[in-house]
Tab-separated table of C-alpha atoms in Angstrom:
chain	number	residue	atom	x	y	z
O	28	ALA	CA	-12.592	21.307	13.810
O	29	ASN	CA	-15.188	21.534	16.594
O	30	ILE	CA	-16.490	24.814	15.183
O	31	ASP	CA	-16.538	23.333	11.656
O	32	ILE	CA	-18.622	20.355	12.748
O	33	HIS	CA	-21.028	22.534	14.728
O	34	PHE	CA	-21.702	25.008	11.914
O	35	SER	CA	-21.536	22.672	8.885
O	36	HIS	CA	-24.686	21.066	7.569
O	37	SER	CA	-22.880	17.863	6.556
O	38	VAL	CA	-19.915	15.889	7.953
O	39	ASN	CA	-18.473	12.928	6.068
O	40	GLY	CA	-15.734	10.344	6.292
O	41	VAL	CA	-13.911	9.208	3.161
O	42	ALA	CA	-14.214	5.411	3.492
O	43	ALA	CA	-16.802	3.223	5.176
O	44	LEU	CA	-14.432	2.227	7.995
O	45	HIS	CA	-13.270	5.826	8.448
O	46	THR	CA	-16.834	7.065	8.817
O	47	LYS	CA	-17.657	4.327	11.323
O	48	ILE	CA	-14.606	5.220	13.455
O	49	LEU	CA	-15.574	8.910	13.370
O	50	GLU	CA	-19.080	8.060	14.529
O	51	ASP	CA	-18.054	5.485	17.137
O	52	SER	CA	-15.014	7.135	18.696
O	53	GLU	CA	-13.192	10.135	17.222
O	54	LEU	CA	-16.295	12.332	16.834
O	55	ALA	CA	-18.740	10.281	18.907
O	56	PRO	CA	-20.011	13.193	21.041
O	57	PHE	CA	-20.860	15.185	17.905
O	58	TYR	CA	-22.470	12.133	16.305
O	59	LYS	CA	-24.767	11.799	19.329
O	60	ILE	CA	-25.832	15.443	18.954
O	61	TYR	CA	-26.005	15.617	15.149
O	62	PRO	CA	-26.483	12.067	13.766
O	63	GLU	CA	-28.281	13.458	10.715
O	64	LYS	CA	-25.147	15.360	9.627
O	65	PHE	CA	-22.904	12.320	9.336
O	66	ASN	CA	-22.498	10.338	6.117
O	67	ASN	CA	-19.861	8.471	4.125
O	68	LYS	CA	-18.300	9.393	0.787
O	69	THR	CA	-15.612	6.886	-0.131
O	70	ASN	CA	-12.770	8.555	-2.014
O	71	GLY	CA	-12.222	8.054	-5.723
O	72	ILE	CA	-9.582	8.661	-8.381
O	73	THR	CA	-9.844	10.092	-11.873
O	74	PHE	CA	-9.566	7.223	-14.332
O	75	ARG	CA	-8.743	9.666	-17.128
O	76	ARG	CA	-5.347	10.280	-15.519
O	77	TRP	CA	-4.743	7.019	-13.697
O	78	MET	CA	-5.333	4.695	-16.615
O	79	VAL	CA	-6.211	6.510	-19.832
O	80	GLU	CA	-3.240	8.889	-19.655
O	81	CYS	CA	-0.625	6.979	-17.686
O	82	ASN	CA	-1.278	3.458	-19.012
O	83	PRO	CA	-2.025	3.703	-22.748
O	84	GLY	CA	-1.374	0.002	-23.286
O	85	LEU	CA	-4.034	-1.058	-20.797
O	86	ASN	CA	-6.378	1.674	-22.005
O	87	LYS	CA	-6.106	0.325	-25.558
O	88	LEU	CA	-6.558	-3.289	-24.459
O	89	VAL	CA	-9.623	-2.567	-22.304
O	90	SER	CA	-11.288	-0.229	-24.815
O	91	GLY	CA	-10.646	-2.701	-27.601
O	92	LYS	CA	-12.666	-5.309	-25.712
O	93	ILE	CA	-15.519	-3.362	-24.097
O	94	GLY	CA	-15.554	-0.041	-25.945
O	95	GLU	CA	-14.980	3.490	-24.651
O	96	GLY	CA	-18.044	3.799	-22.404
O	97	TRP	CA	-16.154	2.882	-19.214
O	98	LYS	CA	-14.308	6.217	-19.376
O	99	THR	CA	-17.482	8.076	-18.403
O	100	ASP	CA	-19.267	5.172	-16.692
O	101	ALA	CA	-16.561	3.299	-14.799
O	102	GLU	CA	-18.929	0.533	-13.712
O	103	GLN	CA	-18.752	-0.734	-17.320
O	104	LEU	CA	-15.360	-2.210	-16.415
O	105	GLU	CA	-17.452	-5.084	-15.013
O	106	GLN	CA	-17.782	-6.220	-18.629
O	107	LEU	CA	-14.199	-7.493	-18.320
O	108	GLN	CA	-15.237	-10.061	-15.710
O	109	PRO	CA	-16.120	-12.876	-18.180
O	110	LEU	CA	-12.604	-12.617	-19.640
O	111	VAL	CA	-10.971	-14.025	-16.497
O	112	ASP	CA	-11.101	-17.444	-18.164
O	113	ASP	CA	-9.837	-16.230	-21.556
O	114	PRO	CA	-6.147	-17.282	-21.801
O	115	ALA	CA	-5.531	-15.117	-24.872
O	116	PHE	CA	-6.786	-11.960	-23.160
O	117	LEU	CA	-4.865	-12.770	-19.978
O	118	ALA	CA	-1.713	-13.168	-22.072
O	119	GLN	CA	-2.325	-9.728	-23.597
O	120	LEU	CA	-2.808	-8.295	-20.113
O	121	ASP	CA	0.508	-9.830	-19.092
O	122	GLN	CA	2.227	-8.313	-22.140
O	123	VAL	CA	0.926	-4.860	-21.201
O	124	LYS	CA	2.271	-5.246	-17.649
O	125	ARG	CA	5.653	-6.448	-18.922
O	126	ALA	CA	5.890	-3.467	-21.288
O	127	ASN	CA	5.002	-1.081	-18.443
O	128	LYS	CA	7.703	-2.608	-16.255
O	129	GLN	CA	10.235	-2.124	-19.030
O	130	THR	CA	9.093	1.491	-19.508
O	131	PHE	CA	9.521	2.171	-15.800
O	132	ALA	CA	12.938	0.491	-15.759
O	133	THR	CA	14.083	2.658	-18.658
O	134	TRP	CA	12.729	5.804	-16.992
O	135	LEU	CA	14.332	4.941	-13.629
O	136	ALA	CA	17.734	4.419	-15.233
O	137	ALA	CA	17.475	7.816	-16.933
O	138	HIS	CA	15.999	9.500	-13.823
O	139	GLN	CA	18.578	8.394	-11.271
O	140	GLY	CA	20.886	5.786	-12.798
O	141	THR	CA	19.252	2.864	-10.973
O	142	VAL	CA	19.007	-0.373	-12.964
O	143	VAL	CA	16.182	-2.830	-12.218
O	144	ASP	CA	15.228	-6.098	-13.904
O	145	PRO	CA	11.692	-6.052	-15.367
O	146	ASP	CA	11.555	-9.829	-14.984
O	147	SER	CA	11.599	-9.452	-11.188
O	148	VAL	CA	8.534	-8.948	-9.024
O	149	PHE	CA	7.922	-5.207	-8.628
O	150	ASP	CA	6.713	-4.760	-5.041
O	151	VAL	CA	5.755	-1.117	-4.495
O	152	GLN	CA	5.047	1.046	-1.460
O	153	SER	CA	4.528	4.606	-2.652
O	154	LYS	CA	2.864	7.036	-0.243
O	155	ARG	CA	3.758	9.724	2.265
O	156	LEU	CA	6.427	8.523	4.683
O	157	HIS	CA	4.659	8.182	8.016
O	158	GLU	CA	4.931	5.662	10.824
O	159	TYR	CA	1.222	4.775	10.612
O	160	LYS	CA	1.688	3.809	6.956
O	161	ARG	CA	4.404	1.474	8.242
O	162	GLN	CA	7.237	1.601	5.760
O	163	GLN	CA	9.173	0.352	8.799
O	164	LEU	CA	7.234	-2.933	8.630
O	165	ASN	CA	8.384	-3.389	5.046
O	166	LEU	CA	11.935	-2.498	6.161
O	167	LEU	CA	11.909	-5.236	8.798
O	168	TYR	CA	10.588	-7.714	6.221
O	169	LEU	CA	13.451	-6.859	3.859
O	170	ILE	CA	15.989	-7.413	6.634
O	171	HIS	CA	14.290	-10.735	7.391
O	172	GLN	CA	14.618	-11.705	3.710
O	173	TYR	CA	18.270	-10.667	3.740
O	174	TYR	CA	18.902	-13.179	6.525
O	175	GLU	CA	16.801	-15.880	4.835
O	176	ILE	CA	18.786	-15.585	1.606
O	177	LYS	CA	22.079	-15.627	3.535
O	178	ALA	CA	20.885	-18.844	5.170
O	179	GLY	CA	20.239	-20.436	1.764
O	180	HIS	CA	16.442	-20.122	1.839
O	181	LEU	CA	16.171	-18.679	-1.655
O	182	PRO	CA	12.946	-17.088	-2.918
O	183	THR	CA	11.066	-18.396	-5.950
O	184	MET	CA	12.142	-15.369	-8.001
O	185	PRO	CA	13.929	-12.025	-7.549
O	186	LEU	CA	12.156	-9.185	-5.754
O	187	VAL	CA	12.587	-5.468	-6.395
O	188	SER	CA	11.151	-3.546	-3.450
O	189	ILE	CA	10.380	-0.005	-4.624
O	190	PHE	CA	9.612	2.948	-2.353
O	191	GLY	CA	8.308	6.352	-3.325
O	192	ALA	CA	7.871	8.772	-0.440
O	193	LYS	CA	8.769	12.052	1.184
O	194	ALA	CA	8.834	12.871	4.893
O	195	ALA	CA	7.704	16.117	6.495
O	196	PRO	CA	10.815	18.220	7.228
O	197	ALA	CA	10.401	18.082	11.026
O	198	TYR	CA	9.362	14.410	11.176
O	199	THR	CA	12.616	12.948	12.485
O	200	ILE	CA	11.655	9.276	12.729
O	201	ALA	CA	10.166	9.321	9.226
O	202	LYS	CA	13.478	10.620	7.922
O	203	ASP	CA	15.257	7.925	9.935
O	204	ILE	CA	13.141	5.293	8.169
O	205	ILE	CA	14.166	6.719	4.789
O	206	HIS	CA	17.798	6.660	5.914
O	207	ALA	CA	17.488	3.040	7.050
O	208	LEU	CA	15.947	1.965	3.726
O	209	LEU	CA	18.666	3.739	1.745
O	210	THR	CA	21.346	2.210	3.958
O	211	LEU	CA	19.853	-1.259	3.567
O	212	SER	CA	19.793	-0.794	-0.199
O	213	LYS	CA	23.554	-0.175	-0.096
O	214	VAL	CA	24.204	-3.190	2.123
O	215	ILE	CA	22.221	-5.477	-0.190
O	216	ALA	CA	23.743	-4.064	-3.381
O	217	ALA	CA	27.239	-4.736	-1.979
O	218	ASP	CA	26.429	-8.374	-1.197
O	219	PRO	CA	26.656	-10.578	-4.325
O	220	GLU	CA	24.934	-13.439	-2.530
O	221	VAL	CA	21.810	-11.420	-1.705
O	222	SER	CA	21.685	-8.862	-4.536
O	223	LYS	CA	20.846	-11.582	-7.084
O	224	TRP	CA	17.527	-12.062	-5.310
O	225	LEU	CA	16.711	-8.797	-3.568
O	226	GLN	CA	16.959	-5.115	-4.472
O	227	VAL	CA	15.723	-2.060	-2.572
O	228	VAL	CA	15.004	1.049	-4.635
O	229	PHE	CA	14.000	4.514	-3.436
O	230	VAL	CA	12.616	6.699	-6.223
O	231	GLU	CA	14.269	10.104	-5.921
O	232	ASN	CA	12.007	13.153	-5.622
O	233	TYR	CA	8.850	11.067	-5.867
O	234	ASN	CA	5.982	13.022	-7.447
O	235	VAL	CA	3.011	12.554	-9.799
O	236	THR	CA	5.274	12.287	-12.858
O	237	ALA	CA	7.113	9.401	-11.216
O	238	ALA	CA	3.839	7.850	-10.047
O	239	GLU	CA	2.500	7.804	-13.606
O	240	LYS	CA	5.464	5.588	-14.551
O	241	LEU	CA	5.575	3.475	-11.406
O	242	ILE	CA	1.914	2.604	-10.811
O	243	PRO	CA	1.301	0.865	-14.172
O	244	ALA	CA	4.473	-1.205	-13.585
O	245	CYS	CA	3.545	-2.477	-10.117
O	246	ASP	CA	2.861	-6.158	-9.448
O	247	LEU	CA	2.206	-6.068	-5.691
O	248	SER	CA	0.770	-2.964	-4.020
O	249	GLU	CA	1.742	-2.418	-0.364
O	250	GLN	CA	-1.171	-0.940	1.633
O	251	ILE	CA	0.004	-1.923	5.097
O	252	SER	CA	-1.110	0.909	7.378
O	253	LEU	CA	-2.091	0.076	10.942
O	254	ALA	CA	-5.788	-0.800	10.847
O	255	SER	CA	-7.963	2.160	11.925
O	256	LYS	CA	-5.344	4.798	11.003
O	257	GLU	CA	-5.764	5.296	7.227
O	258	ALA	CA	-8.797	7.421	6.381
O	259	SER	CA	-9.114	5.932	2.896
O	260	GLY	CA	-6.081	5.867	0.652
O	261	THR	CA	-6.227	6.476	-3.085
O	262	GLY	CA	-2.941	4.864	-4.102
O	263	ASN	CA	-4.616	1.515	-3.363
O	264	MET	CA	-7.259	2.404	-5.996
O	265	LYS	CA	-4.697	3.540	-8.592
O	266	PHE	CA	-2.701	0.326	-8.271
O	267	MET	CA	-5.866	-1.798	-8.405
O	268	LEU	CA	-7.075	-0.080	-11.581
O	269	ASN	CA	-3.715	-0.733	-13.225
O	270	GLY	CA	-3.754	-4.456	-12.504
O	271	ALA	CA	-1.685	-4.754	-9.329
O	272	LEU	CA	-2.771	-6.926	-6.431
O	273	THR	CA	-3.097	-5.468	-2.948
O	274	LEU	CA	-1.178	-6.705	0.078
O	275	GLY	CA	-2.809	-4.889	2.943
O	276	THR	CA	-4.525	-4.608	6.268
O	277	MET	CA	-8.273	-4.171	6.679
O	278	ASP	CA	-7.911	-0.403	6.840
O	279	GLY	CA	-9.337	2.547	4.934
O	280	ALA	CA	-10.639	1.714	1.483
O	281	ASN	CA	-8.812	-1.640	1.556
O	282	VAL	CA	-11.951	-2.905	3.295
O	283	GLU	CA	-14.130	-1.888	0.371
O	284	ILE	CA	-11.613	-3.114	-2.204
O	285	SER	CA	-11.683	-6.501	-0.472
O	286	GLN	CA	-15.477	-6.521	-0.555
O	287	GLN	CA	-15.465	-5.716	-4.270
O	288	VAL	CA	-12.865	-8.243	-5.446
O	289	GLY	CA	-13.405	-11.052	-2.933
O	290	GLU	CA	-10.901	-12.312	-0.392
O	291	GLU	CA	-9.322	-14.685	-2.932
O	292	ASN	CA	-8.173	-11.721	-5.057
O	293	ILE	CA	-6.457	-9.655	-2.361
O	294	TYR	CA	-3.824	-10.459	0.271
O	295	ILE	CA	-5.125	-9.340	3.665
O	296	PHE	CA	-3.222	-9.756	6.935
O	297	GLY	CA	-2.889	-8.296	10.404
O	298	GLN	CA	-4.957	-6.986	13.276
O	299	THR	CA	-8.434	-5.604	12.752
O	300	SER	CA	-9.308	-2.010	13.568
O	301	ASP	CA	-11.274	-3.196	16.624
O	302	GLN	CA	-8.239	-5.094	17.925
O	303	VAL	CA	-5.986	-2.081	17.413
O	304	ILE	CA	-8.410	0.329	19.072
O	305	HIS	CA	-8.735	-2.073	22.004
O	306	ARG	CA	-4.945	-2.207	22.430
O	307	TYR	CA	-4.820	1.571	22.620
O	308	ALA	CA	-7.749	1.661	25.069
O	309	VAL	CA	-6.249	-0.792	27.536
O	310	GLY	CA	-2.651	0.334	26.985
O	311	ASP	CA	-1.313	-3.217	27.047
O	312	TYR	CA	1.136	-3.024	24.142
O	313	ASP	CA	4.813	-3.278	25.076
O	314	PRO	CA	7.059	-3.671	22.001
O	315	ALA	CA	9.993	-4.808	24.157
O	316	GLN	CA	8.060	-7.967	25.021
O	317	TRP	CA	7.624	-8.757	21.332
O	318	VAL	CA	11.324	-8.207	20.695
O	319	GLU	CA	12.216	-10.408	23.635
O	320	GLY	CA	9.797	-13.171	22.687
O	321	ASP	CA	10.357	-13.442	18.941
O	322	ALA	CA	13.771	-14.315	17.518
O	323	ASN	CA	12.935	-13.103	13.987
O	324	ILE	CA	11.758	-9.696	15.213
O	325	ARG	CA	14.775	-9.385	17.490
O	326	ARG	CA	17.149	-10.311	14.651
O	327	ALA	CA	15.616	-7.805	12.224
O	328	ILE	CA	15.637	-4.883	14.675
O	329	SER	CA	19.147	-5.677	15.899
O	330	PHE	CA	20.384	-5.557	12.315
O	331	LEU	CA	19.573	-1.833	12.211
O	332	THR	CA	22.537	-1.173	14.487
O	333	GLY	CA	24.639	-4.107	13.324
O	334	PRO	CA	28.076	-3.720	11.733
O	335	GLU	CA	26.835	-3.907	8.120
O	336	MET	CA	24.354	-1.063	8.558
O	337	LEU	CA	26.655	1.100	10.690
O	338	ALA	CA	29.395	0.803	8.067
O	339	ALA	CA	27.049	2.085	5.355
O	340	GLY	CA	24.887	4.554	7.300
O	341	HIS	CA	24.806	6.963	10.227
O	342	ALA	CA	24.758	5.611	13.766
O	343	GLU	CA	22.595	8.437	15.111
O	344	ASN	CA	19.714	7.808	12.674
O	345	LEU	CA	19.894	4.029	12.869
O	346	THR	CA	20.112	3.941	16.660
O	347	ARG	CA	17.189	6.316	17.066
O	348	LEU	CA	14.968	4.144	14.827
O	349	HIS	CA	16.167	0.985	16.589
O	350	ASN	CA	15.231	2.445	19.988
O	351	GLU	CA	11.891	3.771	18.701
O	352	LEU	CA	10.828	0.292	17.590
O	353	ILE	CA	11.863	-1.363	20.853
O	354	HIS	CA	10.580	1.207	23.327
O	355	LYS	CA	7.615	2.879	21.626
O	356	ASP	CA	6.403	1.503	18.265
O	357	TRP	CA	3.249	3.586	18.597
O	358	PHE	CA	1.780	2.181	15.372
O	359	GLN	CA	2.102	-1.466	16.406
O	360	THR	CA	4.508	-2.723	13.762
O	361	LEU	CA	5.622	-5.773	15.687
O	362	PRO	CA	2.273	-7.542	16.335
O	363	ASP	CA	1.673	-7.664	12.553
O	364	PHE	CA	5.224	-8.683	11.571
O	365	ASN	CA	4.865	-12.463	11.346
O	366	ALA	CA	1.476	-12.313	9.625
O	367	TYR	CA	2.973	-9.879	7.102
O	368	VAL	CA	5.951	-12.136	6.382
O	369	VAL	CA	3.686	-15.143	5.797
O	370	ARG	CA	1.104	-13.332	3.641
O	371	LYS	CA	3.720	-11.571	1.548
O	372	GLY	CA	5.494	-14.871	1.056
O	373	GLN	CA	2.245	-16.380	-0.199
O	374	ALA	CA	1.709	-13.501	-2.643
O	375	LEU	CA	5.224	-13.775	-4.056
O	376	SER	CA	4.891	-17.560	-4.355
O	377	ASP	CA	1.558	-17.184	-6.192
O	378	TYR	CA	3.157	-14.718	-8.612
O	379	ALA	CA	6.015	-17.097	-9.417
O	380	CYS	CA	4.240	-20.457	-9.321
O	381	ASP	CA	0.778	-19.677	-10.682
O	382	PRO	CA	1.146	-16.958	-13.330
O	383	MET	CA	-2.231	-17.685	-14.896
O	384	GLY	CA	-3.960	-17.492	-11.526
O	385	TRP	CA	-2.159	-14.228	-10.794
O	386	ARG	CA	-3.355	-12.715	-14.083
O	387	ARG	CA	-6.927	-13.743	-13.286
O	388	LYS	CA	-6.727	-11.972	-9.944
O	389	CYS	CA	-5.317	-8.862	-11.656
O	390	LEU	CA	-8.164	-8.800	-14.153
O	391	VAL	CA	-10.767	-9.191	-11.400
O	392	ASN	CA	-9.238	-6.148	-9.687
O	393	ILE	CA	-9.437	-4.064	-12.869
O	394	ALA	CA	-13.005	-5.190	-13.523
O	395	LYS	CA	-14.073	-4.282	-9.975
O	396	ALA	CA	-12.314	-0.903	-9.858
O	397	GLY	CA	-15.298	1.062	-11.190
O	398	MET	CA	-16.653	1.882	-7.750
O	399	PHE	CA	-13.498	3.847	-6.987
O	400	SER	CA	-13.914	6.422	-9.752
O	401	SER	CA	-14.023	10.026	-8.564
O	402	ASP	CA	-17.053	10.418	-10.859
O	403	ARG	CA	-18.992	8.234	-8.410
O	404	THR	CA	-17.601	10.089	-5.396
O	405	ILE	CA	-18.459	13.532	-6.772
O	406	ALA	CA	-21.938	12.389	-7.841
O	407	GLU	CA	-22.570	11.214	-4.262
O	408	TYR	CA	-21.365	14.523	-2.820
O	409	ASP	CA	-23.738	16.334	-5.157
O	410	ARG	CA	-26.665	14.019	-4.494
O	411	ASP	CA	-26.378	14.063	-0.707
O	412	ILE	CA	-24.577	17.307	0.219
O	413	TRP	CA	-24.146	19.936	-2.496
O	414	HIS	CA	-27.376	19.534	-4.509
O	415	LEU	CA	-25.810	21.498	-7.361
O	416	GLY	CA	-27.891	19.692	-9.968
O	417	LYS	CA	-31.186	20.954	-8.543
């Protein structure tokens, strides 16, 4: 990498926050020598695949209202903005989402025999399984909800928590997280009291074919990486374009998504990148103190090696993950736990109690997705780096 930076004529990050971190810390010595080389090119996605092809219902609805021009000039999606106060159009948008959820449910049953209810909230975290992406934070939330339901604190409507991920073959803790999620899914499914309200689903052999079914069906998009660790993300853009709302940290392109849609149309929580970087710099984070000082965190982590989980899973995997969270937790899951529980609770309550408001937020996200087209990204690379058009 050092040789690459020295001999390249241009060096770029792939989201505004990513580029700033490269300049300020990760590549700061190079930035001091070669400031003229550094620039930002926020990632993008191809709308032709991630809406036109995989979401024909939304494609037809959008094109029927604003024409076909947005397919080659994605900024034209802004023309949808005035429709946020059109109840008839919002109802059509809701019908498209409901049909996509039914399509995914049908596909999932055929794919792996798993039955889900399309009238539940589809909460989705699909991305590479890695500790910095914090599927383990979602896992602890689900255990917390298990206890809340057992205590009679019932949610406003059922939740289907859907994961799509693979772990690198040698990444032991990542595989332990998958094992814990699969084990929890069995524990919940076997409990008639909890399974009415909560379901955990792991999509088998997750790939682009599965993503093309899952992304259009998503209601709530989990983008919960530890702030400062995600370079950009593109799943966040795909979900946004397809009318899902983001629950996320101020990390990667989430920052720019938030700037585009406004804080009222995204669910942001957790530490900032500056706070996280400071924790690493001073070395003051001790997860054991958080476990000791917070009953909800302690209860959720202890459940990993409790009798229900051990009866359904493997003690070696569950114990290793349990110990990792208490003694290491390198990606600071625990400091964000309570904020995550509260913010996710607010999102799920908004979905159930204010359906019209939820649809408005979804439409704002679609209308503001134009910036995240790969057409814009590639044009910027050409304009500033490649100069192929000259």
